[in-house]
GROMACS .gro file of N, CA and C in nm:
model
  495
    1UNK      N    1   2.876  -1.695   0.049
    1UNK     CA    2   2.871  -1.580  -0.041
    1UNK      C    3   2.777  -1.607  -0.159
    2UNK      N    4   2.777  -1.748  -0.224
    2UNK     CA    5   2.679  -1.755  -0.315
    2UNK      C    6   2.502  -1.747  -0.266
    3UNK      N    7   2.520  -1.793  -0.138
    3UNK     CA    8   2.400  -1.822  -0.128
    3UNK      C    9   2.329  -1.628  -0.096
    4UNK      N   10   2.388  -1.594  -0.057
    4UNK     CA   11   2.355  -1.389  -0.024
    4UNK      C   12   2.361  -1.330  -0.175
    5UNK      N   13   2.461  -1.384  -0.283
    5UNK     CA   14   2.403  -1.310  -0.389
    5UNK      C   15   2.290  -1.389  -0.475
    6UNK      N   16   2.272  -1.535  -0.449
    6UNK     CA   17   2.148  -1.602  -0.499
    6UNK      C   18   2.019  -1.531  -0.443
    7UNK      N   19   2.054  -1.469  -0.293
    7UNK     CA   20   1.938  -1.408  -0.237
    7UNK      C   21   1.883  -1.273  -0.269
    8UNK      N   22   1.973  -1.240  -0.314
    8UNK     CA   23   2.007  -1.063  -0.388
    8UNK      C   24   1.940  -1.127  -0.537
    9UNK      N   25   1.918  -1.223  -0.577
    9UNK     CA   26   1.819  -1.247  -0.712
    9UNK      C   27   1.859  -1.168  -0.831
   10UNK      N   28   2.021  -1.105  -0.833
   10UNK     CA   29   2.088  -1.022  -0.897
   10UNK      C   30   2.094  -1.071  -1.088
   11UNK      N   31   2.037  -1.184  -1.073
   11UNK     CA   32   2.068  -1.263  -1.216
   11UNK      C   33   1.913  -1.261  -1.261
   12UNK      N   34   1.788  -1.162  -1.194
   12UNK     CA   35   1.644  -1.186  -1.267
   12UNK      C   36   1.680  -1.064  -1.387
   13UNK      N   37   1.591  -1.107  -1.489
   13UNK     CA   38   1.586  -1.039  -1.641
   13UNK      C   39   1.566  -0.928  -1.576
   14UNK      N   40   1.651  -0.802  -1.627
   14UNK     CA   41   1.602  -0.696  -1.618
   14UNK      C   42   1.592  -0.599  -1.520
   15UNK      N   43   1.670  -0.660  -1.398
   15UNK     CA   44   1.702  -0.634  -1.265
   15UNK      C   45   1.758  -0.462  -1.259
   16UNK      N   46   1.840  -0.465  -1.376
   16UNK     CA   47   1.914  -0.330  -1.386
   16UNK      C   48   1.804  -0.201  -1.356
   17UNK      N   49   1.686  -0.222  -1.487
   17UNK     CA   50   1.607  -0.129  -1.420
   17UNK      C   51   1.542  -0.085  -1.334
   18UNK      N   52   1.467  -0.151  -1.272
   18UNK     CA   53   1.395  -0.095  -1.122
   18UNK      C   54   1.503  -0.069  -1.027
   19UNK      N   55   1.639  -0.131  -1.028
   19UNK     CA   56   1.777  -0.110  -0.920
   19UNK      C   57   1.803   0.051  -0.997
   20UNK      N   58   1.815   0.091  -1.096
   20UNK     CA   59   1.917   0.212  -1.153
   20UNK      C   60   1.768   0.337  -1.130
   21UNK      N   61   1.666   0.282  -1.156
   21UNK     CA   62   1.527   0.368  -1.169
   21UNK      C   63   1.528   0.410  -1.006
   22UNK      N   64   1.518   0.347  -0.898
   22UNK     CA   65   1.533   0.361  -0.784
   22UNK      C   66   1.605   0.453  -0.754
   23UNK      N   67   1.722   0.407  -0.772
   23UNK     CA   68   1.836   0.476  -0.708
   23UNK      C   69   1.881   0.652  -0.783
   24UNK      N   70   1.794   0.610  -0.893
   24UNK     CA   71   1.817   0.792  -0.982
   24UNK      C   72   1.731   0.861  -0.909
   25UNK      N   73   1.551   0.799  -0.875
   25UNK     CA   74   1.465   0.899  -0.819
   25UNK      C   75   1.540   0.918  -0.639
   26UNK      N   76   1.599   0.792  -0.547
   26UNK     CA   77   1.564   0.860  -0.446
   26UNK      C   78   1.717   0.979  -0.418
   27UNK      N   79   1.799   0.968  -0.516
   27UNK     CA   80   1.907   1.070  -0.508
   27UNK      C   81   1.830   1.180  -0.578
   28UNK      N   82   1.785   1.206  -0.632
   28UNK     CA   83   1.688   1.343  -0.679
   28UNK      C   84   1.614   1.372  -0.571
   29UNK      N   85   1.562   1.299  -0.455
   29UNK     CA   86   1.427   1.306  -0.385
   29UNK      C   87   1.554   1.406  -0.241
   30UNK      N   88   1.646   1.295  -0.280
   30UNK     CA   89   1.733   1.376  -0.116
   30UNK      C   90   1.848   1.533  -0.171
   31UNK      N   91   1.840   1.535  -0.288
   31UNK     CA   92   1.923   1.651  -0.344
   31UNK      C   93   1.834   1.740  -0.376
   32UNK      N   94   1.698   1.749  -0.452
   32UNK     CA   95   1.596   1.827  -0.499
   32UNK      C   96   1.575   1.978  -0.367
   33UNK      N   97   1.613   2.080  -0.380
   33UNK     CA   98   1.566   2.172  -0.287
   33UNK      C   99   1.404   2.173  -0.260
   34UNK      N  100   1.421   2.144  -0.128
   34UNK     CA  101   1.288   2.122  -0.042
   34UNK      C  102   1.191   2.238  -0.063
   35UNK      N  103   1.090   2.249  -0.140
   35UNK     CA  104   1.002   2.354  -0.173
   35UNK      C  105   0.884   2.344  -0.047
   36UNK      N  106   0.801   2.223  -0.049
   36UNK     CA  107   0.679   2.257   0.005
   36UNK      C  108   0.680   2.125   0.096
   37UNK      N  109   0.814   2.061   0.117
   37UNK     CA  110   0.812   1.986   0.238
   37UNK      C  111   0.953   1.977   0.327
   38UNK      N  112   0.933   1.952   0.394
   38UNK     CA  113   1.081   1.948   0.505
   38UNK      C  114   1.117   1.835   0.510
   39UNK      N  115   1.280   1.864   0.581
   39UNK     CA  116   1.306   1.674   0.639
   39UNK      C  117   1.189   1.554   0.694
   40UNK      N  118   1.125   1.591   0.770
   40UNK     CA  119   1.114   1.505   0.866
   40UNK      C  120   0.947   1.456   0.798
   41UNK      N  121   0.918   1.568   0.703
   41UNK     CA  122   0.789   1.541   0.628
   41UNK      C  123   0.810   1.400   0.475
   42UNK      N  124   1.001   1.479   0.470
   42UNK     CA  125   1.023   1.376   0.374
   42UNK      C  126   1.078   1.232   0.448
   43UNK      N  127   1.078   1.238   0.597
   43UNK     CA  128   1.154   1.118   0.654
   43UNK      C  129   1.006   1.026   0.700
   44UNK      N  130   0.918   1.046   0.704
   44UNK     CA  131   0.765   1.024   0.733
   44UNK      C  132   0.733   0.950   0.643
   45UNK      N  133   0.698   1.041   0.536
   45UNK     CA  134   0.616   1.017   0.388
   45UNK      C  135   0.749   0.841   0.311
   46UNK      N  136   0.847   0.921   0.333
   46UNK     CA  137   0.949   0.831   0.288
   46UNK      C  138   0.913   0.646   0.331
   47UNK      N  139   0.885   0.613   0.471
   47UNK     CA  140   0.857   0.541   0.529
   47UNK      C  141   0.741   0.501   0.558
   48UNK      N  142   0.609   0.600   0.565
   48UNK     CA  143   0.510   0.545   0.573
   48UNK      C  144   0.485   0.493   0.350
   49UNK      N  145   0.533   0.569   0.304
   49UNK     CA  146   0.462   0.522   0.126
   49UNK      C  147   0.546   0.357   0.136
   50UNK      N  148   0.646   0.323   0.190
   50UNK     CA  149   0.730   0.242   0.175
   50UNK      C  150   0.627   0.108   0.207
   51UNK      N  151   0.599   0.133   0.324
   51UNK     CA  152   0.542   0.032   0.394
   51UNK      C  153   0.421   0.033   0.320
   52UNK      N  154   0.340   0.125   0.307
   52UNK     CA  155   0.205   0.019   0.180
   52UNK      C  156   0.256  -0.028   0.084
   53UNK      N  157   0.349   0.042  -0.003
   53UNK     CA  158   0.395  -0.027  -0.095
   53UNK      C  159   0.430  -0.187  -0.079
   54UNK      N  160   0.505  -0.186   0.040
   54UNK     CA  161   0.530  -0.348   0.058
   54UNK      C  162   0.428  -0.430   0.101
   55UNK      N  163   0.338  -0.389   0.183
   55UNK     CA  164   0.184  -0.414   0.246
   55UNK      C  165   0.122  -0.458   0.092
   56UNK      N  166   0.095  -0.349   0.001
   56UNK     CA  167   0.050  -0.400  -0.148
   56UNK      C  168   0.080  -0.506  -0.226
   57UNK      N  169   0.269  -0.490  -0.233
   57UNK     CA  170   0.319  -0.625  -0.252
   57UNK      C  171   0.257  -0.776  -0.240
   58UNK      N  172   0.263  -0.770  -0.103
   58UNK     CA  173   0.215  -0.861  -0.041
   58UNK      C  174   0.092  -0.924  -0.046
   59UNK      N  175  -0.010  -0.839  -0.051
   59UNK     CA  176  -0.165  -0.869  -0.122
   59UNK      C  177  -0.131  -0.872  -0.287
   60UNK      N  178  -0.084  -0.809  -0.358
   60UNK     CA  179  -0.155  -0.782  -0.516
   60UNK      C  180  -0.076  -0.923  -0.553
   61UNK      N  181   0.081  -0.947  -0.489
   61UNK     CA  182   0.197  -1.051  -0.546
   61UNK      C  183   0.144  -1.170  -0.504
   62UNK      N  184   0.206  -1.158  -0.369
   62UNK     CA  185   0.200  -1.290  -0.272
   62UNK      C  186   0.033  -1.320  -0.259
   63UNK      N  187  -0.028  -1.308  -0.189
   63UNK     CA  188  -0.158  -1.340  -0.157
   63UNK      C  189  -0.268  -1.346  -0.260
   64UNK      N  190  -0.256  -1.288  -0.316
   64UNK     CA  191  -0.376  -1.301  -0.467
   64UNK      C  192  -0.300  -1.345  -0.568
   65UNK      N  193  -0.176  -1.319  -0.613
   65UNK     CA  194  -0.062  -1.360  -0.666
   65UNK      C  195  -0.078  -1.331  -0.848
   66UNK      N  196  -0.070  -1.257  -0.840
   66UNK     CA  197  -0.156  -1.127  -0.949
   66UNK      C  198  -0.030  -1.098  -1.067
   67UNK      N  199   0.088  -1.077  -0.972
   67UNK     CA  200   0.200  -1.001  -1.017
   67UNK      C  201   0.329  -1.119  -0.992
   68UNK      N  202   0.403  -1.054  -1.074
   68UNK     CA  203   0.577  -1.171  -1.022
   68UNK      C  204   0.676  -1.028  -1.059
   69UNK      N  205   0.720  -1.039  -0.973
   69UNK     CA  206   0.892  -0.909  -0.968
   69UNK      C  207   0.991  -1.031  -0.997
   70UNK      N  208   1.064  -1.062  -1.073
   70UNK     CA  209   1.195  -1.122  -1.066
   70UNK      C  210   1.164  -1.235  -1.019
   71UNK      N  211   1.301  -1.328  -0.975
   71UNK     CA  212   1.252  -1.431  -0.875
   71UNK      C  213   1.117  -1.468  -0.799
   72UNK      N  214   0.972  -1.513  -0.840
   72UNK     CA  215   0.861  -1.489  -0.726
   72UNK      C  216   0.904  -1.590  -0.594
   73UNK      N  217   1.000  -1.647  -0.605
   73UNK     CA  218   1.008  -1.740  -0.457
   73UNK      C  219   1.127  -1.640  -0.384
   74UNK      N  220   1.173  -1.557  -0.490
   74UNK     CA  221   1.317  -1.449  -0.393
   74UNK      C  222   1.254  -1.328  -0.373
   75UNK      N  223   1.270  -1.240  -0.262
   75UNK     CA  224   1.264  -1.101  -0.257
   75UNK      C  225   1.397  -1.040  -0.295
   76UNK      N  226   1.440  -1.003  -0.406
   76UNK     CA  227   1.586  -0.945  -0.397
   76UNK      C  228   1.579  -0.808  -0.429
   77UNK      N  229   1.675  -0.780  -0.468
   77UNK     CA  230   1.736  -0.626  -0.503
   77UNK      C  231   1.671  -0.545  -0.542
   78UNK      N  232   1.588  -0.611  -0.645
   78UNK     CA  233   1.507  -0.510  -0.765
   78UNK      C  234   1.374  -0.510  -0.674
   79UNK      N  235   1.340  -0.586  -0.577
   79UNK     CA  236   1.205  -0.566  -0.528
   79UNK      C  237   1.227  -0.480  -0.385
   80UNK      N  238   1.318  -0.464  -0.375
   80UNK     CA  239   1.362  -0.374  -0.235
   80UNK      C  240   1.344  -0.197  -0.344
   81UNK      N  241   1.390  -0.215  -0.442
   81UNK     CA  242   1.389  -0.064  -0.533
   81UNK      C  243   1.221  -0.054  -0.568
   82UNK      N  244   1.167  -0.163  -0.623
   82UNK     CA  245   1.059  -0.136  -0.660
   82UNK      C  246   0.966  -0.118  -0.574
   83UNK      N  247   0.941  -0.145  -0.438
   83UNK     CA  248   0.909  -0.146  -0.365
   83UNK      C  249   0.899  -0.050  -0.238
   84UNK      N  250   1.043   0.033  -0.221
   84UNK     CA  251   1.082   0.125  -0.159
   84UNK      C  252   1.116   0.208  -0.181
   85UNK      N  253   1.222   0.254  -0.297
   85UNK     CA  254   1.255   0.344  -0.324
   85UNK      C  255   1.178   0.378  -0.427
   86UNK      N  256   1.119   0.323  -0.545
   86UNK     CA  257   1.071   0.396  -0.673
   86UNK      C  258   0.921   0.470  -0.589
   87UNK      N  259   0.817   0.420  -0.534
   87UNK     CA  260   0.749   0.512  -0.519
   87UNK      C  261   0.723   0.580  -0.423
   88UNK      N  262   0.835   0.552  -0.284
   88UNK     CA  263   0.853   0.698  -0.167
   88UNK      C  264   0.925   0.766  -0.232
   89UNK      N  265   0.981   0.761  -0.350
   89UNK     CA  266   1.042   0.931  -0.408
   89UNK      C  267   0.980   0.938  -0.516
   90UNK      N  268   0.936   0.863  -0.561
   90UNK     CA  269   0.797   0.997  -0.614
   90UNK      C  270   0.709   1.065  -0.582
   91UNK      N  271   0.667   0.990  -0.442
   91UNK     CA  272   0.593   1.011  -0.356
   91UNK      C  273   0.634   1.184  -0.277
   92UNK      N  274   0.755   1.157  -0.264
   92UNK     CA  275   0.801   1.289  -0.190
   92UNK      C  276   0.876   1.401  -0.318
   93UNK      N  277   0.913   1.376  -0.444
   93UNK     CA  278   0.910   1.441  -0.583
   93UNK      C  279   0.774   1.539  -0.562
   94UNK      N  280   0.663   1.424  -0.589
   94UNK     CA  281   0.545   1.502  -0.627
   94UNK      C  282   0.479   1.626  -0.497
   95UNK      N  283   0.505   1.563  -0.405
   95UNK     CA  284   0.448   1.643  -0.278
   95UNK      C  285   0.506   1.758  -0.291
   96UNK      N  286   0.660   1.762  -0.324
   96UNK     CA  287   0.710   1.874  -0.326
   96UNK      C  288   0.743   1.943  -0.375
   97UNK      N  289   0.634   1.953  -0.515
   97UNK     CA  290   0.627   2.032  -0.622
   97UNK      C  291   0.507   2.041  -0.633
   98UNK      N  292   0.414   1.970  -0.563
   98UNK     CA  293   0.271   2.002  -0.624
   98UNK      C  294   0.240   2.118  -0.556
   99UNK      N  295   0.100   2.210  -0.596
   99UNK     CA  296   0.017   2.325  -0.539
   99UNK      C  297  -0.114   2.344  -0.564
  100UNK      N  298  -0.170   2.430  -0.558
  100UNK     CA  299  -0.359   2.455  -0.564
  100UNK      C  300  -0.327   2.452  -0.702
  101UNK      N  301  -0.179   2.499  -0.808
  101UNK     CA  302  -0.185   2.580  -0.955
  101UNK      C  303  -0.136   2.465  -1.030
  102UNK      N  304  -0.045   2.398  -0.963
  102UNK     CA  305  -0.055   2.317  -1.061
  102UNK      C  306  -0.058   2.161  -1.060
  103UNK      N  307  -0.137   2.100  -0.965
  103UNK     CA  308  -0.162   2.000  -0.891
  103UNK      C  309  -0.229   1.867  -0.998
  104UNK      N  310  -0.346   1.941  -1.075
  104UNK     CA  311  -0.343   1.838  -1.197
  104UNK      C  312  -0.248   1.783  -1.319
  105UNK      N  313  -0.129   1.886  -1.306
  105UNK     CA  314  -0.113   1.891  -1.417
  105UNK      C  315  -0.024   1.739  -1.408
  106UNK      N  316   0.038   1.784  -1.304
  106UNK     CA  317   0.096   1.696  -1.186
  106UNK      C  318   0.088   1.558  -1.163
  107UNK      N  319  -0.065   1.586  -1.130
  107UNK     CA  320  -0.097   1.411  -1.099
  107UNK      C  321  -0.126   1.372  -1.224
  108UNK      N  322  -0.116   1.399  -1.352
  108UNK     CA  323  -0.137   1.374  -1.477
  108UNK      C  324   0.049   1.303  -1.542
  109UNK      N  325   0.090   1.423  -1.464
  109UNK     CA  326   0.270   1.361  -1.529
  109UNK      C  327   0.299   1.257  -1.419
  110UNK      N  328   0.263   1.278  -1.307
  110UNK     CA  329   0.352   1.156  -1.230
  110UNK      C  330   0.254   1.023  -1.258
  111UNK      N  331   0.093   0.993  -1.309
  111UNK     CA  332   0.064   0.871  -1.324
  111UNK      C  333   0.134   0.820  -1.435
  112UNK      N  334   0.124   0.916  -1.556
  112UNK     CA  335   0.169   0.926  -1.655
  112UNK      C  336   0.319   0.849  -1.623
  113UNK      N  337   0.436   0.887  -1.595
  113UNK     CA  338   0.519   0.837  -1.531
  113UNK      C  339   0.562   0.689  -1.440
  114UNK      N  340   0.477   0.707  -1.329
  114UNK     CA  341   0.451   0.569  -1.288
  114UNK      C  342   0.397   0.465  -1.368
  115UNK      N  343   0.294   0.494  -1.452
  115UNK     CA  344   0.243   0.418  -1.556
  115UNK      C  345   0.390   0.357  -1.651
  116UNK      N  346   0.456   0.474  -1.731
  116UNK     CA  347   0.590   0.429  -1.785
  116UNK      C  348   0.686   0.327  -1.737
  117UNK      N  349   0.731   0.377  -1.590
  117UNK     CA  350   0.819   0.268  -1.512
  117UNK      C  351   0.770   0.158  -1.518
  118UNK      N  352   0.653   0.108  -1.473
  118UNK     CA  353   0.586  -0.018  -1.426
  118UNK      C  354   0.587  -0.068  -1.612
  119UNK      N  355   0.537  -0.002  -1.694
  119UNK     CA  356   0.565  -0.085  -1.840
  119UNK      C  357   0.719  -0.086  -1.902
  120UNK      N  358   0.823  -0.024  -1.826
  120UNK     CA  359   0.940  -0.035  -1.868
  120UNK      C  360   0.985  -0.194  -1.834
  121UNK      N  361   0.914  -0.202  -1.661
  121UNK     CA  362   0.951  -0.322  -1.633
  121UNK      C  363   0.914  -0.437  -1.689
  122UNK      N  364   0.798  -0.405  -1.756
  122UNK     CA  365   0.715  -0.536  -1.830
  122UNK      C  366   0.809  -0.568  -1.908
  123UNK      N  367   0.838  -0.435  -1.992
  123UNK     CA  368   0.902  -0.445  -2.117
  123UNK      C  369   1.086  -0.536  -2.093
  124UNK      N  370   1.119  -0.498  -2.017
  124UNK     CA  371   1.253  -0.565  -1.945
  124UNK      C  372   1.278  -0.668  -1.912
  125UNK      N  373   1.160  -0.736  -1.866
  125UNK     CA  374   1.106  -0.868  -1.804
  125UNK      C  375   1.112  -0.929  -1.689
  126UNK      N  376   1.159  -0.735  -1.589
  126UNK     CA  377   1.128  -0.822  -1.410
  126UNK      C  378   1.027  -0.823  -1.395
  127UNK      N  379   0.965  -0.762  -1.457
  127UNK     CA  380   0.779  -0.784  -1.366
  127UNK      C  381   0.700  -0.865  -1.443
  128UNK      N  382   0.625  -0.922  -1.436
  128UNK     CA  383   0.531  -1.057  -1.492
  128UNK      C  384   0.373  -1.015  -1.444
  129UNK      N  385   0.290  -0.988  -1.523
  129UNK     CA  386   0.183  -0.945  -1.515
  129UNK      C  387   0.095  -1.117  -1.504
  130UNK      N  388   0.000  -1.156  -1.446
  130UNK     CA  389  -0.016  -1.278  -1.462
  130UNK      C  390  -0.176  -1.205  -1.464
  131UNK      N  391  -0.269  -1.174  -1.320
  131UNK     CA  392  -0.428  -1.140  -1.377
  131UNK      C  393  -0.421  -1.028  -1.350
  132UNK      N  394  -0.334  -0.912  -1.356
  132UNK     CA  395  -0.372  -0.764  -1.366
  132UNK      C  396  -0.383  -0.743  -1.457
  133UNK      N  397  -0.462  -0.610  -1.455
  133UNK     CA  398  -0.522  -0.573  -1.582
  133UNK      C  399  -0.401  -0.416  -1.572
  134UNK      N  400  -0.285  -0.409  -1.594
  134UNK     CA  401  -0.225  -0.260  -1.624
  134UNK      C  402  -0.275  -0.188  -1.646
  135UNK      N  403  -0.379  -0.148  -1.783
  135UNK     CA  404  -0.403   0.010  -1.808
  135UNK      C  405  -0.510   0.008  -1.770
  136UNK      N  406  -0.586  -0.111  -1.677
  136UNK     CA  407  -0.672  -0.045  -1.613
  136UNK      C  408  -0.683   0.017  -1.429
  137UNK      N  409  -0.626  -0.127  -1.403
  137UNK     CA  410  -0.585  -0.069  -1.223
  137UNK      C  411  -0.489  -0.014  -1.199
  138UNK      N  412  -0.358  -0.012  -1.269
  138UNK     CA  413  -0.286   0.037  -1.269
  138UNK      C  414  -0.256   0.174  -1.271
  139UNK      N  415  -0.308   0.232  -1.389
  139UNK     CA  416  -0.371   0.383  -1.387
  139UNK      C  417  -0.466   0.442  -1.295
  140UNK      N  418  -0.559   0.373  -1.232
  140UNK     CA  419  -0.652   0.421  -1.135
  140UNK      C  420  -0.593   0.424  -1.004
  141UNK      N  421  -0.475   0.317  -1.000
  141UNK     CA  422  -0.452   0.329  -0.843
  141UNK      C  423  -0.364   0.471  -0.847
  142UNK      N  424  -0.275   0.462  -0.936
  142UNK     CA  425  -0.189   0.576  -0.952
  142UNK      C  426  -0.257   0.737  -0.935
  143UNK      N  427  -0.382   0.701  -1.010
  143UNK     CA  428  -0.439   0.840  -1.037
  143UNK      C  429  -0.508   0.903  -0.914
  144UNK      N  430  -0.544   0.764  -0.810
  144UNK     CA  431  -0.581   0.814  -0.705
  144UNK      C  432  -0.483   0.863  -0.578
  145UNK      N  433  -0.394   0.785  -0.598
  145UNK     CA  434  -0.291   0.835  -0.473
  145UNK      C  435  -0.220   0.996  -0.502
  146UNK      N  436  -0.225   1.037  -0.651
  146UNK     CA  437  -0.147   1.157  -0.690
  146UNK      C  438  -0.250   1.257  -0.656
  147UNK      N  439  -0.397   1.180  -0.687
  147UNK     CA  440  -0.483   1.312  -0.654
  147UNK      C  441  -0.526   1.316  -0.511
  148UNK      N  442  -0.522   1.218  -0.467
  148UNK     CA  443  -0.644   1.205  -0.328
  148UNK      C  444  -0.533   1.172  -0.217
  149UNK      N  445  -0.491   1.002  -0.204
  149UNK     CA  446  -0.389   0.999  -0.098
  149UNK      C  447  -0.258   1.113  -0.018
  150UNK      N  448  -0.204   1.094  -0.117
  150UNK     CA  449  -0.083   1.205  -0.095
  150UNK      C  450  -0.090   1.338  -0.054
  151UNK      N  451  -0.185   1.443  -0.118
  151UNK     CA  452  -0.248   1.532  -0.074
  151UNK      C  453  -0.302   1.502   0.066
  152UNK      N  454  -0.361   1.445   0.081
  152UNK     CA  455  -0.449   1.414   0.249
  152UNK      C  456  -0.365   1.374   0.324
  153UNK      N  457  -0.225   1.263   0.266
  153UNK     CA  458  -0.115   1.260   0.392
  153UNK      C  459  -0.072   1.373   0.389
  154UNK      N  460  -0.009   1.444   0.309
  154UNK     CA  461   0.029   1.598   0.380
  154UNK      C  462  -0.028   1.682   0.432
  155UNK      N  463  -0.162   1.689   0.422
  155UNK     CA  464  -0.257   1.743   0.463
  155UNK      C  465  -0.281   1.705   0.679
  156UNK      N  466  -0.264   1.580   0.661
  156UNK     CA  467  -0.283   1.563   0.801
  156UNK      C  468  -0.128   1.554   0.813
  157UNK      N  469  -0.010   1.513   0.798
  157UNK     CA  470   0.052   1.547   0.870
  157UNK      C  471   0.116   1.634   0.881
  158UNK      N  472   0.096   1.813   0.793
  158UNK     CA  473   0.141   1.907   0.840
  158UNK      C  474   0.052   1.971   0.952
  159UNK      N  475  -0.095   1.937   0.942
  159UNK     CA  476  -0.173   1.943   1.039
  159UNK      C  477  -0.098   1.887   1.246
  160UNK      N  478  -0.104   1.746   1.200
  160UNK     CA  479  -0.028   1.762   1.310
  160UNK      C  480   0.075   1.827   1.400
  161UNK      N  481   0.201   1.787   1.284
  161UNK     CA  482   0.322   1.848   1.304
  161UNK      C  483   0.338   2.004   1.368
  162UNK      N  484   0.212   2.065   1.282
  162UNK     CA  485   0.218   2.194   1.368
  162UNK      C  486   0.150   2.201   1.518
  163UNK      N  487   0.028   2.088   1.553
  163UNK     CA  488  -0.011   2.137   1.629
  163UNK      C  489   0.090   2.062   1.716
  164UNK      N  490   0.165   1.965   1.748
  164UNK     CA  491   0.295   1.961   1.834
  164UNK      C  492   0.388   2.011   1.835
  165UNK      N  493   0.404   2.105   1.774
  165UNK     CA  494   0.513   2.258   1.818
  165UNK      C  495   0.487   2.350   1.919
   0.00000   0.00000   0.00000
């Protein structure tokens, strides 16, 4: 038992937030009335944002070793939230509120936003910035996935989806 909650890394500074931040967006993401996406668009998006996110992990943390979440020798709790849940439900938040009307305003509040979380965590002390530069890649990656990525995944996969009906 000790050794599963040593693995759960439940004792890194600051753990509370990215675990409570997580878990507020993806219960908003599954209660929020579905405007401009469906289940299976949010069961997609949910899983494919998940997996770059951890894919990213893995390059920006581990492999270039850029970043530290909590424990850097543990994957625990807070990096399963930060990782999975904080940005496939924003990911599926923003999709399903954005439009042609108000799409900047949008990718302006959710970098804006993502920008916040990621410095809440600084500020908390699970995340450890070691050679990123925050307000600079940080904001750009954000600014591009709200304007460019996300749009083009829904874009192709409502494309699909319809043409296999």
């Amino acid at each position: 038992m000790h050794s599963l909650i040593q693995n759960l890394d439940l004792s890194a500074r600051g753990i509370w937030f990215p675990v409570s931040v997580g878990l507020l967006l993806f219960f908003f993401s599954l209660l929020m009335p579905k405007r401009r996406i469906n289940w299976l668009e949010f069961y997609i998006t949910f899983g494919v944002v998940g997996y770059v996110a951890w894919i990213s992990d893995t390059v920006v943390g581990g492999m270039l070793d850029l970043v530290d979440l909590g424990n850097p020798k543990i994957t625990g709790l807070g990096e399963l939230a930060s990782y999975s849940f904080i940005p496939s439900s924003l990911s599926i938040i923003y999709l399903n509120y954005a439009n042609k009307t108000n799409k900047w305003i949008l990718v302006l509040l959710f970098t804006l936003f993502s920008t916040l979380i990621e410095w809440m965590m600084i500020q908390t002390g699970y995340l450890k910035m070691k050679n990123w530069d925050f307000f600079f890649f940080s904001i750009i990656a954000y600014l591009m996935v709200f304007s460019l990525i996300l749009p083009v995944h829904l874009t192709v996969l409502k494309k699909n989806l319809l043409h296999n009906k």
